Short mmCIF file of C-alpha atoms and ligand atoms in Angstrom, two decimals:
data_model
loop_
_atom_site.label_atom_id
_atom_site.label_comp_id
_atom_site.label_asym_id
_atom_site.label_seq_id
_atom_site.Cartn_x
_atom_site.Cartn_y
_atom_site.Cartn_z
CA UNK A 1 -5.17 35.65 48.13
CA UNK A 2 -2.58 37.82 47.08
CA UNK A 3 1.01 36.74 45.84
CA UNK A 4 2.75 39.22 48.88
CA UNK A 5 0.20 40.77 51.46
CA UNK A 6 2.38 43.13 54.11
CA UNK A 7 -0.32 43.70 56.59
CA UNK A 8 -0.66 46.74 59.05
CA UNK A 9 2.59 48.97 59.13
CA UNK A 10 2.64 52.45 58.94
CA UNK A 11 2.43 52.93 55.18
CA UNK A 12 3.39 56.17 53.14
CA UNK A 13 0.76 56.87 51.25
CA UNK A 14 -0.55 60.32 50.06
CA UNK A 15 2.04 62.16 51.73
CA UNK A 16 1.30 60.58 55.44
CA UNK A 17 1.84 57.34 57.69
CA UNK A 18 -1.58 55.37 58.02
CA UNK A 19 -1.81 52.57 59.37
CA UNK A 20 -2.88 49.81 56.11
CA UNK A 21 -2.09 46.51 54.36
CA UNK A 22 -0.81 46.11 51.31
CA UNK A 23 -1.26 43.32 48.60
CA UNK A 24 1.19 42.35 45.81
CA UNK A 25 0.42 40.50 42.56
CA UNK A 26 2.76 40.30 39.43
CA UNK A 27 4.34 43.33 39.37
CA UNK A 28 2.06 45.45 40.56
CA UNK A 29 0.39 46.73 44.27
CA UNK A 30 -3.03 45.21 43.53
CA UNK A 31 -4.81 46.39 46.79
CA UNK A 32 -4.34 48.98 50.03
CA UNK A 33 -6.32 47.84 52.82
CA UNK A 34 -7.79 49.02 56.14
CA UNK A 35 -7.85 45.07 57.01
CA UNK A 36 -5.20 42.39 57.09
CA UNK A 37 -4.83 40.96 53.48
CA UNK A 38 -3.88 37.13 53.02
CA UNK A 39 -1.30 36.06 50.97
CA UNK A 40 1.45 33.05 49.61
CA UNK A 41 3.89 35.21 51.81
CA UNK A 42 2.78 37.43 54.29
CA UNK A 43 4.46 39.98 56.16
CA UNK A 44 3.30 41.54 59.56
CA UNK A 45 4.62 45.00 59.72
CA UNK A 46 2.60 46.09 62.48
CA UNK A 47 5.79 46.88 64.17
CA UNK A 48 7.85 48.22 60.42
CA UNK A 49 7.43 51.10 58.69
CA UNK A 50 6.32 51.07 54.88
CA UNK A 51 7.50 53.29 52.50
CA UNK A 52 7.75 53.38 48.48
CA UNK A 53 11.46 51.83 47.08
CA UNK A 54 13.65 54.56 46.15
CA UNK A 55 14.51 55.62 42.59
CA UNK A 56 18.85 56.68 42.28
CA UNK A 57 17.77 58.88 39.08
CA UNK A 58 21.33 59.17 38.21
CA UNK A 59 24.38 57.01 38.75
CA UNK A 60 27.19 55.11 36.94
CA UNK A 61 27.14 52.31 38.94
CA UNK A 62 30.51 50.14 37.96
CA UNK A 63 32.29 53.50 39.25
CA UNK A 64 32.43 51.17 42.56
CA UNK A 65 35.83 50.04 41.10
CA UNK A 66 37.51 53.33 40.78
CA UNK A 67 36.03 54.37 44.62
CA UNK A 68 38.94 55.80 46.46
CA UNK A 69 41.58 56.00 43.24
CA UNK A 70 41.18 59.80 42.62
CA UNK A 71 40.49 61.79 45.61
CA UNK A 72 40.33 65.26 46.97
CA UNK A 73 40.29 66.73 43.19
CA UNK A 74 38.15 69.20 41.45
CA UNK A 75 36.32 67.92 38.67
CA UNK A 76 38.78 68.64 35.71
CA UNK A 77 41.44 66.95 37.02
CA UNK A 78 39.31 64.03 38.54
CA UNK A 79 37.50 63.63 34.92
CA UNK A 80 41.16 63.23 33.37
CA UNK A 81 42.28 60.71 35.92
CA UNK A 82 39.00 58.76 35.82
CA UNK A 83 38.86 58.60 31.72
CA UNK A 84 42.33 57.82 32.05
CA UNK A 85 41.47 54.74 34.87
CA UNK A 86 38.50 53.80 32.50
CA UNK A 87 40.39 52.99 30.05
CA UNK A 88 41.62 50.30 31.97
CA UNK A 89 37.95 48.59 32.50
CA UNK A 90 37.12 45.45 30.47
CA UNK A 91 33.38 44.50 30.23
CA UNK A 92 33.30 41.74 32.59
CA UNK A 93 35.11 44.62 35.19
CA UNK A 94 31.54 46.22 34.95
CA UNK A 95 29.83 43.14 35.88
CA UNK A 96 31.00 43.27 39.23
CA UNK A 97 31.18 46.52 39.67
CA UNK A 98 27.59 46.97 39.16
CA UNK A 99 26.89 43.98 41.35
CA UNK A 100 28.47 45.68 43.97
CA UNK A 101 27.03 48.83 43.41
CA UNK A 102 23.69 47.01 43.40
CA UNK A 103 24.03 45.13 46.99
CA UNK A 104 25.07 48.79 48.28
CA UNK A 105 21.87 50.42 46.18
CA UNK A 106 19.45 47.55 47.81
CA UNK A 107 21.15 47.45 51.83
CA UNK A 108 19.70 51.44 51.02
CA UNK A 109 16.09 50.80 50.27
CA UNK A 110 16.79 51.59 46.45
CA UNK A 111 14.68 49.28 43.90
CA UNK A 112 15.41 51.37 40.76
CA UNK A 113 17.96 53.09 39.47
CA UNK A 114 19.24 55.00 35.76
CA UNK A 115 22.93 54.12 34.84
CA UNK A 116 24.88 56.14 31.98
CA UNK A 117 28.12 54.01 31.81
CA UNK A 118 30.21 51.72 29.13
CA UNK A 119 30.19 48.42 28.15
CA UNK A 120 26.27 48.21 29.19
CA UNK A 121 25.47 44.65 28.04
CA UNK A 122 26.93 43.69 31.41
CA UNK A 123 25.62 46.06 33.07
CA UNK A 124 22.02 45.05 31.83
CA UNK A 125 23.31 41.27 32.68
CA UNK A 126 24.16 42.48 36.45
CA UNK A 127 20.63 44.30 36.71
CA UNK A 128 18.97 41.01 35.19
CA UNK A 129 20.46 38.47 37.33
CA UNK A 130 19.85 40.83 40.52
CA UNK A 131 16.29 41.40 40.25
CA UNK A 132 17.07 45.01 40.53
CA UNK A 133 15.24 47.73 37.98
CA UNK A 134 17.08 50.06 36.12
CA UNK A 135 17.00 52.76 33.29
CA UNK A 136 20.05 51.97 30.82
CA UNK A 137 22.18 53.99 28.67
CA UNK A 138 25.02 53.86 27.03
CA UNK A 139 27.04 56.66 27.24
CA UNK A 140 28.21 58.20 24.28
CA UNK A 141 29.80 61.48 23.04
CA UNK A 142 31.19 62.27 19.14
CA UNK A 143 33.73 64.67 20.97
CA UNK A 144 33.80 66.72 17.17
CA UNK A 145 33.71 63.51 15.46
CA UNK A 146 31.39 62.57 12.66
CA UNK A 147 32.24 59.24 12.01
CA UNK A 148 32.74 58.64 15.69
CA UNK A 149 29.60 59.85 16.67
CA UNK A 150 28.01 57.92 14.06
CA UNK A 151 29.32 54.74 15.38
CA UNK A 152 28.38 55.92 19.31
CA UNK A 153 24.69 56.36 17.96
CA UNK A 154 24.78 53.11 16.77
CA UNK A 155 25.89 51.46 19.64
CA UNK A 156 23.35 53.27 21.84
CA UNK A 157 20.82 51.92 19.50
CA UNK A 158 21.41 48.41 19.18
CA UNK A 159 21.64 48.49 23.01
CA UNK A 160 18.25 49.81 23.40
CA UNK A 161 16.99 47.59 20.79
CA UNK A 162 18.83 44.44 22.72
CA UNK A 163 17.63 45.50 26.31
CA UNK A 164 14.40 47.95 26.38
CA UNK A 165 11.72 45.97 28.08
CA UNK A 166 13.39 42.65 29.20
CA UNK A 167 13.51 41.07 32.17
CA UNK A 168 9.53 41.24 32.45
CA UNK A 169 9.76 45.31 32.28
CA UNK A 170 12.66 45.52 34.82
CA UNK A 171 15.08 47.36 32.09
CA UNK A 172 14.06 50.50 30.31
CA UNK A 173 16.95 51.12 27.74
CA UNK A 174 17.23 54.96 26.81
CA UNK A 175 20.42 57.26 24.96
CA UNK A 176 22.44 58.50 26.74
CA UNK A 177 24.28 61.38 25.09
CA UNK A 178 27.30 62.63 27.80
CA UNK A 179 26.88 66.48 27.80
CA UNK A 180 26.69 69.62 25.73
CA UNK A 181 30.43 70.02 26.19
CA UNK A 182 31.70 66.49 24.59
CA UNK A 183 28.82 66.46 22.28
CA UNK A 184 28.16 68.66 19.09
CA UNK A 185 25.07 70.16 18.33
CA UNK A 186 24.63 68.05 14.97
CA UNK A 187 25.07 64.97 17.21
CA UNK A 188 22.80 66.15 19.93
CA UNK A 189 19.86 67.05 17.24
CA UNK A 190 20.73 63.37 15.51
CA UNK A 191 20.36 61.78 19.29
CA UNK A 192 17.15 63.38 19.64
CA UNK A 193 16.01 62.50 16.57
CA UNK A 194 16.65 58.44 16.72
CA UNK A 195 14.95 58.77 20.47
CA UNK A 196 11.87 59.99 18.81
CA UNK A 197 11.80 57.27 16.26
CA UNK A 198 12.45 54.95 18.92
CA UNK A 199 10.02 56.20 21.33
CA UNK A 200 13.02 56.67 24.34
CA UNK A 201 14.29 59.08 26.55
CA UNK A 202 17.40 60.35 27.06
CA UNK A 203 19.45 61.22 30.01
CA UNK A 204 22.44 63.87 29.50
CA UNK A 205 24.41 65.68 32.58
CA UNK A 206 23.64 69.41 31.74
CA UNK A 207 25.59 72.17 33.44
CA UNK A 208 27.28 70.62 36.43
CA UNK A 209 30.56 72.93 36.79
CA UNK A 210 30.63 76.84 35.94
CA UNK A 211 33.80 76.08 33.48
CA UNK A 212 31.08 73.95 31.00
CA UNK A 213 29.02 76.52 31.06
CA UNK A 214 31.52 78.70 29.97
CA UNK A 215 33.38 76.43 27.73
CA UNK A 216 29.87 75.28 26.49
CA UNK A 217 28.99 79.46 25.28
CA UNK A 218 32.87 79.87 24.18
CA UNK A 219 32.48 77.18 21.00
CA UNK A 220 28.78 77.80 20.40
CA UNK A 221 27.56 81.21 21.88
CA UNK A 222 25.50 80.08 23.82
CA UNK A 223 24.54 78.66 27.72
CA UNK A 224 23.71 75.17 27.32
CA UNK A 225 20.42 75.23 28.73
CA UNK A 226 19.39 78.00 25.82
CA UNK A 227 21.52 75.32 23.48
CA UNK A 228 19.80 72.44 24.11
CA UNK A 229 16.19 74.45 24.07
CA UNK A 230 17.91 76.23 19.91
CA UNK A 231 17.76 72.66 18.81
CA UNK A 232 14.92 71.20 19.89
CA UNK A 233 16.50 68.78 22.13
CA UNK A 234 14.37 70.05 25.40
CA UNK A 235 11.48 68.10 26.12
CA UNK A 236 9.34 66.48 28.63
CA UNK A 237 11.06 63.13 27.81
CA UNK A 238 14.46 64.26 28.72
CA UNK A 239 16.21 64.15 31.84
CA UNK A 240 18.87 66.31 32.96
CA UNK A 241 21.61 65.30 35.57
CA UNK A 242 22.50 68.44 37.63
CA UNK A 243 21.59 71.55 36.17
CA UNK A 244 23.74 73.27 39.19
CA UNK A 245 24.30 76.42 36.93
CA UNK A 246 21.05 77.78 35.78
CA UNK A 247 20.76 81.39 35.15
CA UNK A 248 16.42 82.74 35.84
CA UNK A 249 15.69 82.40 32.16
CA UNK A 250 17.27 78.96 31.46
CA UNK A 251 15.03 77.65 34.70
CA UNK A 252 12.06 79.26 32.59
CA UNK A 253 12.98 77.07 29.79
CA UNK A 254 13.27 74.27 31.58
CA UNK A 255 9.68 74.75 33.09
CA UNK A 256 8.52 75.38 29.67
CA UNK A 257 10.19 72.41 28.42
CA UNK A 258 8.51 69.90 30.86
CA UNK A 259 12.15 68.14 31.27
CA UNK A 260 13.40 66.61 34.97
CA UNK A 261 16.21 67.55 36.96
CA UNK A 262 18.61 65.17 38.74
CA UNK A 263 20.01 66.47 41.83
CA UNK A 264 23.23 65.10 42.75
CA UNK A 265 24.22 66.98 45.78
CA UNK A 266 26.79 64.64 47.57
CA UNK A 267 28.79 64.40 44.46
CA UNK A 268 28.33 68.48 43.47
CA UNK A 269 29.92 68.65 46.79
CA UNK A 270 32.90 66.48 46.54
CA UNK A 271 33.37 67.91 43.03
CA UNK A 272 33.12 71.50 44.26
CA UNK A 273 30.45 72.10 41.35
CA UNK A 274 28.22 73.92 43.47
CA UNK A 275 24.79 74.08 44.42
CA UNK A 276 21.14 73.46 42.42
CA UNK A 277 18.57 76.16 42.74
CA UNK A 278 16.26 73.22 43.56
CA UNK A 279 13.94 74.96 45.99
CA UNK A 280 13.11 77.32 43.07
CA UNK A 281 12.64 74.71 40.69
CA UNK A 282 10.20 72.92 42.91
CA UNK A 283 8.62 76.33 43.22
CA UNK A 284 8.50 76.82 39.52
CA UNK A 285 6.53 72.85 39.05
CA UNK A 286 9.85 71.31 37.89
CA UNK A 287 9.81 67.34 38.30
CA UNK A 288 13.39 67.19 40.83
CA UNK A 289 14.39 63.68 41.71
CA UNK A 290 17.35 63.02 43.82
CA UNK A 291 21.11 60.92 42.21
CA UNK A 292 23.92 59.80 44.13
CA UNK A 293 26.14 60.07 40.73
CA UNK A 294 29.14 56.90 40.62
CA UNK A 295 30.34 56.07 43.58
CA UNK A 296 33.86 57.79 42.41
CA UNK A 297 32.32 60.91 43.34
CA UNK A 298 30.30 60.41 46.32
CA UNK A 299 31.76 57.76 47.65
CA UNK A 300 28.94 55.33 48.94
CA UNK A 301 25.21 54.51 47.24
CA UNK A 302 23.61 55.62 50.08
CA UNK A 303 20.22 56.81 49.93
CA UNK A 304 19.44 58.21 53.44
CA UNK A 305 22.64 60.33 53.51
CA UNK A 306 21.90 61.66 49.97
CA UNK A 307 18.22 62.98 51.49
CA UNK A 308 19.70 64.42 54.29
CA UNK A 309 22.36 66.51 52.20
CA UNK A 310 20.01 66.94 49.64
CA UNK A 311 17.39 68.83 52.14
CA UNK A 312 20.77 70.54 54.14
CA UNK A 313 22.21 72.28 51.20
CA UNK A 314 19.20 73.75 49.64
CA UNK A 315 18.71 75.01 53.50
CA UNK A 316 21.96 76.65 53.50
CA UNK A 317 21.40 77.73 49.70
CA UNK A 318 18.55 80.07 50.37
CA UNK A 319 19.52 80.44 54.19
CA UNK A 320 15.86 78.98 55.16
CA UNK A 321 15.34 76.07 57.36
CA UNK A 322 11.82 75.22 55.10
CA UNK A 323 13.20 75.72 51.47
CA UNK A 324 12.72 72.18 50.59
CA UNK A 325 10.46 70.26 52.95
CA UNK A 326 11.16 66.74 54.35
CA UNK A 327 8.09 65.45 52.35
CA UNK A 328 9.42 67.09 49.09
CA UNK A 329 12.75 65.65 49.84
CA UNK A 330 11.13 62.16 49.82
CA UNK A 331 9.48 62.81 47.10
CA UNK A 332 12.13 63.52 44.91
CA UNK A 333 13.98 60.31 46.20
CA UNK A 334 11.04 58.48 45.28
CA UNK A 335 8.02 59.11 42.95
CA UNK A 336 10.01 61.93 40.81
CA UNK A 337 12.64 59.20 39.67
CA UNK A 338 10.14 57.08 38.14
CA UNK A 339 8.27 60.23 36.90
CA UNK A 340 11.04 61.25 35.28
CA UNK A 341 11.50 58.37 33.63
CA UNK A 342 8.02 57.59 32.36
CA UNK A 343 7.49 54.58 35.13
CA UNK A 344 4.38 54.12 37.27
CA UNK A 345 6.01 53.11 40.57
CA UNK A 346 7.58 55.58 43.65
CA UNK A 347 4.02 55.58 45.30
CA UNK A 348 2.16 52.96 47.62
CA UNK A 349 -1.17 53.03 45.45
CA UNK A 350 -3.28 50.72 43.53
CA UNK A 351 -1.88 50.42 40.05
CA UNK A 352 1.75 51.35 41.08
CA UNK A 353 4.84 49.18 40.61
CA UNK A 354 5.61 47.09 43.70
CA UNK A 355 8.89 48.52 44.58
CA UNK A 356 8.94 48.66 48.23
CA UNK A 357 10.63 48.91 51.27
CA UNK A 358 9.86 47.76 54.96
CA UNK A 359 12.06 49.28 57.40
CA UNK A 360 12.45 48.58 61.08
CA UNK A 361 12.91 50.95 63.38
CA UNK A 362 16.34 52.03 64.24
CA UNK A 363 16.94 53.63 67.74
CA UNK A 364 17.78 57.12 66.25
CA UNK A 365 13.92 56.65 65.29
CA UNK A 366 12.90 57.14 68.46
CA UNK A 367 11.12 59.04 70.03
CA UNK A 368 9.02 58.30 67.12
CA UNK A 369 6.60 61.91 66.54
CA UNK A 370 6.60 61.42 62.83
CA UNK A 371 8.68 58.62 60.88
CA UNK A 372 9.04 61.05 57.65
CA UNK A 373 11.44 62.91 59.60
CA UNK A 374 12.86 60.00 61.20
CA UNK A 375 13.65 59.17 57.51
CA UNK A 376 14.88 61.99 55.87
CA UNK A 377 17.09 63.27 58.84
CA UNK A 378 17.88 60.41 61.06
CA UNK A 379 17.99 57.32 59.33
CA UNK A 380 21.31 55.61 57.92
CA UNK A 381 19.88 52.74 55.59
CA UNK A 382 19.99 49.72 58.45
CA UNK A 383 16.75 50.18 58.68
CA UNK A 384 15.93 48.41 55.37
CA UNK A 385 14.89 44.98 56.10
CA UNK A 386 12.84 43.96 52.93
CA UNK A 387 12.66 45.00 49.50
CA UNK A 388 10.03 44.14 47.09
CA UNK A 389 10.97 44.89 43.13
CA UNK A 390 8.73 44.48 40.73
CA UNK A 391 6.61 42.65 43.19
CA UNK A 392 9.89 39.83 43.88
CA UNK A 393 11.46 39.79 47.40
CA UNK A 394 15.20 40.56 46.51
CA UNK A 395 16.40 41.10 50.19
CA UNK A 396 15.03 39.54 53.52
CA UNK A 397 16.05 40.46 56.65
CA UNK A 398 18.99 42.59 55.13
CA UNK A 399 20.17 39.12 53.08
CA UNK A 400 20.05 39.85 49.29
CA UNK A 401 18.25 36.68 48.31
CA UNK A 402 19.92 36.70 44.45
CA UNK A 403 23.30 37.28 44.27
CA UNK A 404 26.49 35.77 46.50
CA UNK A 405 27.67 39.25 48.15
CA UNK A 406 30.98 37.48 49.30
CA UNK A 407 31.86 36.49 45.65
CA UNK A 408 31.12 39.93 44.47
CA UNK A 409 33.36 41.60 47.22
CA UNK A 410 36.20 39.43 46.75
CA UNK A 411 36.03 39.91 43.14
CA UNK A 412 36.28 43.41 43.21
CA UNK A 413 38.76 43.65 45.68
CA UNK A 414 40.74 41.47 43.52
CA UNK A 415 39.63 43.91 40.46
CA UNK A 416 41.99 46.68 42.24
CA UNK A 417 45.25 45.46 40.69
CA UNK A 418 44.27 46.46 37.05
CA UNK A 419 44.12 50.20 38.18
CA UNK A 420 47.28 50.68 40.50
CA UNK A 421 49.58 49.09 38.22
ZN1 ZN B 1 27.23 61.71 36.28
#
């Protein structure tokens, strides 16, 4: 008897739909059956499709509240307007942003995902109370400034030392250093440093627009991929958001390195940033997973549209229709997050975390030849009935079982007065 048993969809597992059962104990898949499995709830899928949860390797979720303030802009001038509009945010304000963000990231099949943001007590409050799983950091910069960054680095460590592990395993808490441009060196090699004390990872955005790049080799010489790799910062335990401007012998380092990439391409679109070299990177044995960024810059946490643009771009990037397969995309929206981040989940297998999703299927599934593509191309997120995280039912029948979704809209809608006055 199994704690869930979800007997006889289509499952995802070793890169096809079989037909199988799946049980749940703890937090953990326990079994993967050819026969029906029994269990304290039971789910027939027979008529669903299974698939692993998916992993949003790089957000700032509370950016709901600013969706829709600062629009049509290129990145400068939408950075200055947002730091300007953050300013504004008081911690509760991230409370319900990130509950918001987190009935949008669930409605989407998403059971995990890594926030860099501010005032992340509440955010790690939101992700507790949800049932959601998440990667935490605070996000700090010294911008030049020892005794600033000395206080950011202490912030970022009490957080981690608060948070990392609670909620039975739900939150990792990592550092979170912002980027090469807002960050010195010193403070960079002291971030690394604590992490490796601490026995964390760190996510930083690397190389998202061609003017930090520049900017970036103006005040230190150098690209910031070849920075980053100087002082030792490049590892296997770091993750890098973006990554869009990567010359042939900073991807080498990277491969060298052993570090993840976080490919963002709805919001490297909006921002006019550009586009990854991800088919290359897959090519070279980099670990890819896929980020919607905040919702500022995107506009919406959903996961379907970010595979499809994810998989589109890199088409039009190297102006072939198979540079990035379907199964790579899902991949990287699913068992590369959780990779990258040092979790075992993003696969239906013995052993793994039980972060799933059953999804019905929609009409624009059918005729149904293979549901992978039916997935990656056609799908738009209604299809997520259920999701299991870390082995709890959060959402049934597209009702999020533990939060009040009205309360959280009507807060935030309410929220909206603080930034237009
Ligand atoms: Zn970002």
């Amino acid at each position: 008897m199994h704690s869930i048993a979800i007997n006889n969809g289509l499952c995802y597992i070793n890169g096809e739909f079989v037909r199988a059962s799946i049980g749940v104990d703890g937090s953990r898949i326990t079994r993967i059956s050819k026969i029906e499995l029994k269990g304290d709830v039971v789910f027939d899928a027979s008529d669903m499709i299974v698939i692993p949860a998916f992993f949003n390797a790089h957000t700032h979720a509370a950016m709901t509240l600013l969706r829709g303030i600062a629009e049509d802009m290129e990145l400068n001038s939408w950075l200055r307007n947002v730091w300007r509009l953050e300013r504004k945010i008081e911690p509760e304000d991230v409370y319900w942003g990130t509950m918001l963000a987190i009935i949008e990231m669930m409605k989407s099949g998403i059971a995990c995902f890594s926030d860099l943001y501010i005032h992340m007590d509440e955010v790690a409050r939101a992700v507790g109370e949800s049932g959601m799983r998440a990667v935490l950091c605070y996000g700090m910069a010294d911008r030049g400034d020892e005794e600033r960054g000395r206080r950011e680095i202490e912030i970022g460590k009490r957080f981690i030392e608060r948070w990392n592990g609670s909620f039975d395993g739900r939150i990792s808490a990592i550092f979170g250093p912002h980027a090469p441009y807002t960050c010195t060196p010193e403070f960079l090699r002291t971030v690394k440093r604590k992490a490796v004390e601490m026995g964390v990872k760190i996510h930083i955005h690397v190389s998202e627009t061609k003017w930090e790049v520049e900017e970036v080799e103006r005040k230190y010489g150098s690209s910031p991929i070849r920075l980053l790799s100087d002082i030792g910062f490049l590892d296997g335990d770091v993750v890098i958001a973006h990554g869009v401007w990567l010359d042939d012998h900073e991807l080498g380092i990277l491969k060298e390195s052993g570090a993840s990439v976080v490919y963002n391409p709805v919001s490297n679109l909006k921002l006019v940033s550009g586009i990854p070299r991800v088919g290359e990177m897959i090519e070279l044995g980099i670990n890819v997973a896929l980020g919607t960024d905040g919702t500022a810059s995107n506009n919406s946490y959903n996961f379907f549209e970010e595979m499809k643009f994810a998989s589109l771009l890199q088409k039009i990037r190297y102006n072939r229709a198979d540079s990035v397969k379907a199964s790579q995309i899902l991949d990287m929206a699913t068992c590369n997050g959780y990779k990258a981040y040092g979790l075992n989940g993003g696969l239906l297998e013995e052993g793994s975390l039980a972060d799933i999703a059953i999804l019905s299927k929609s009409p624009q599934f059918y005729p149904v030849y293979n549901p992978l593509y039916s997935i990656v191309y056609s799908a738009n997120g209604e299809e997520v009935q259920q999701l299991i995280v870390n082995g709890e039912i959060v959402m049934e029948d597209r009702v999020i079982l533990t939060l009040d979704e009205e309360k959280v809209v009507r807060k935030v809608e309410k929220l909206k007065e603080k930034f237009t006055s």
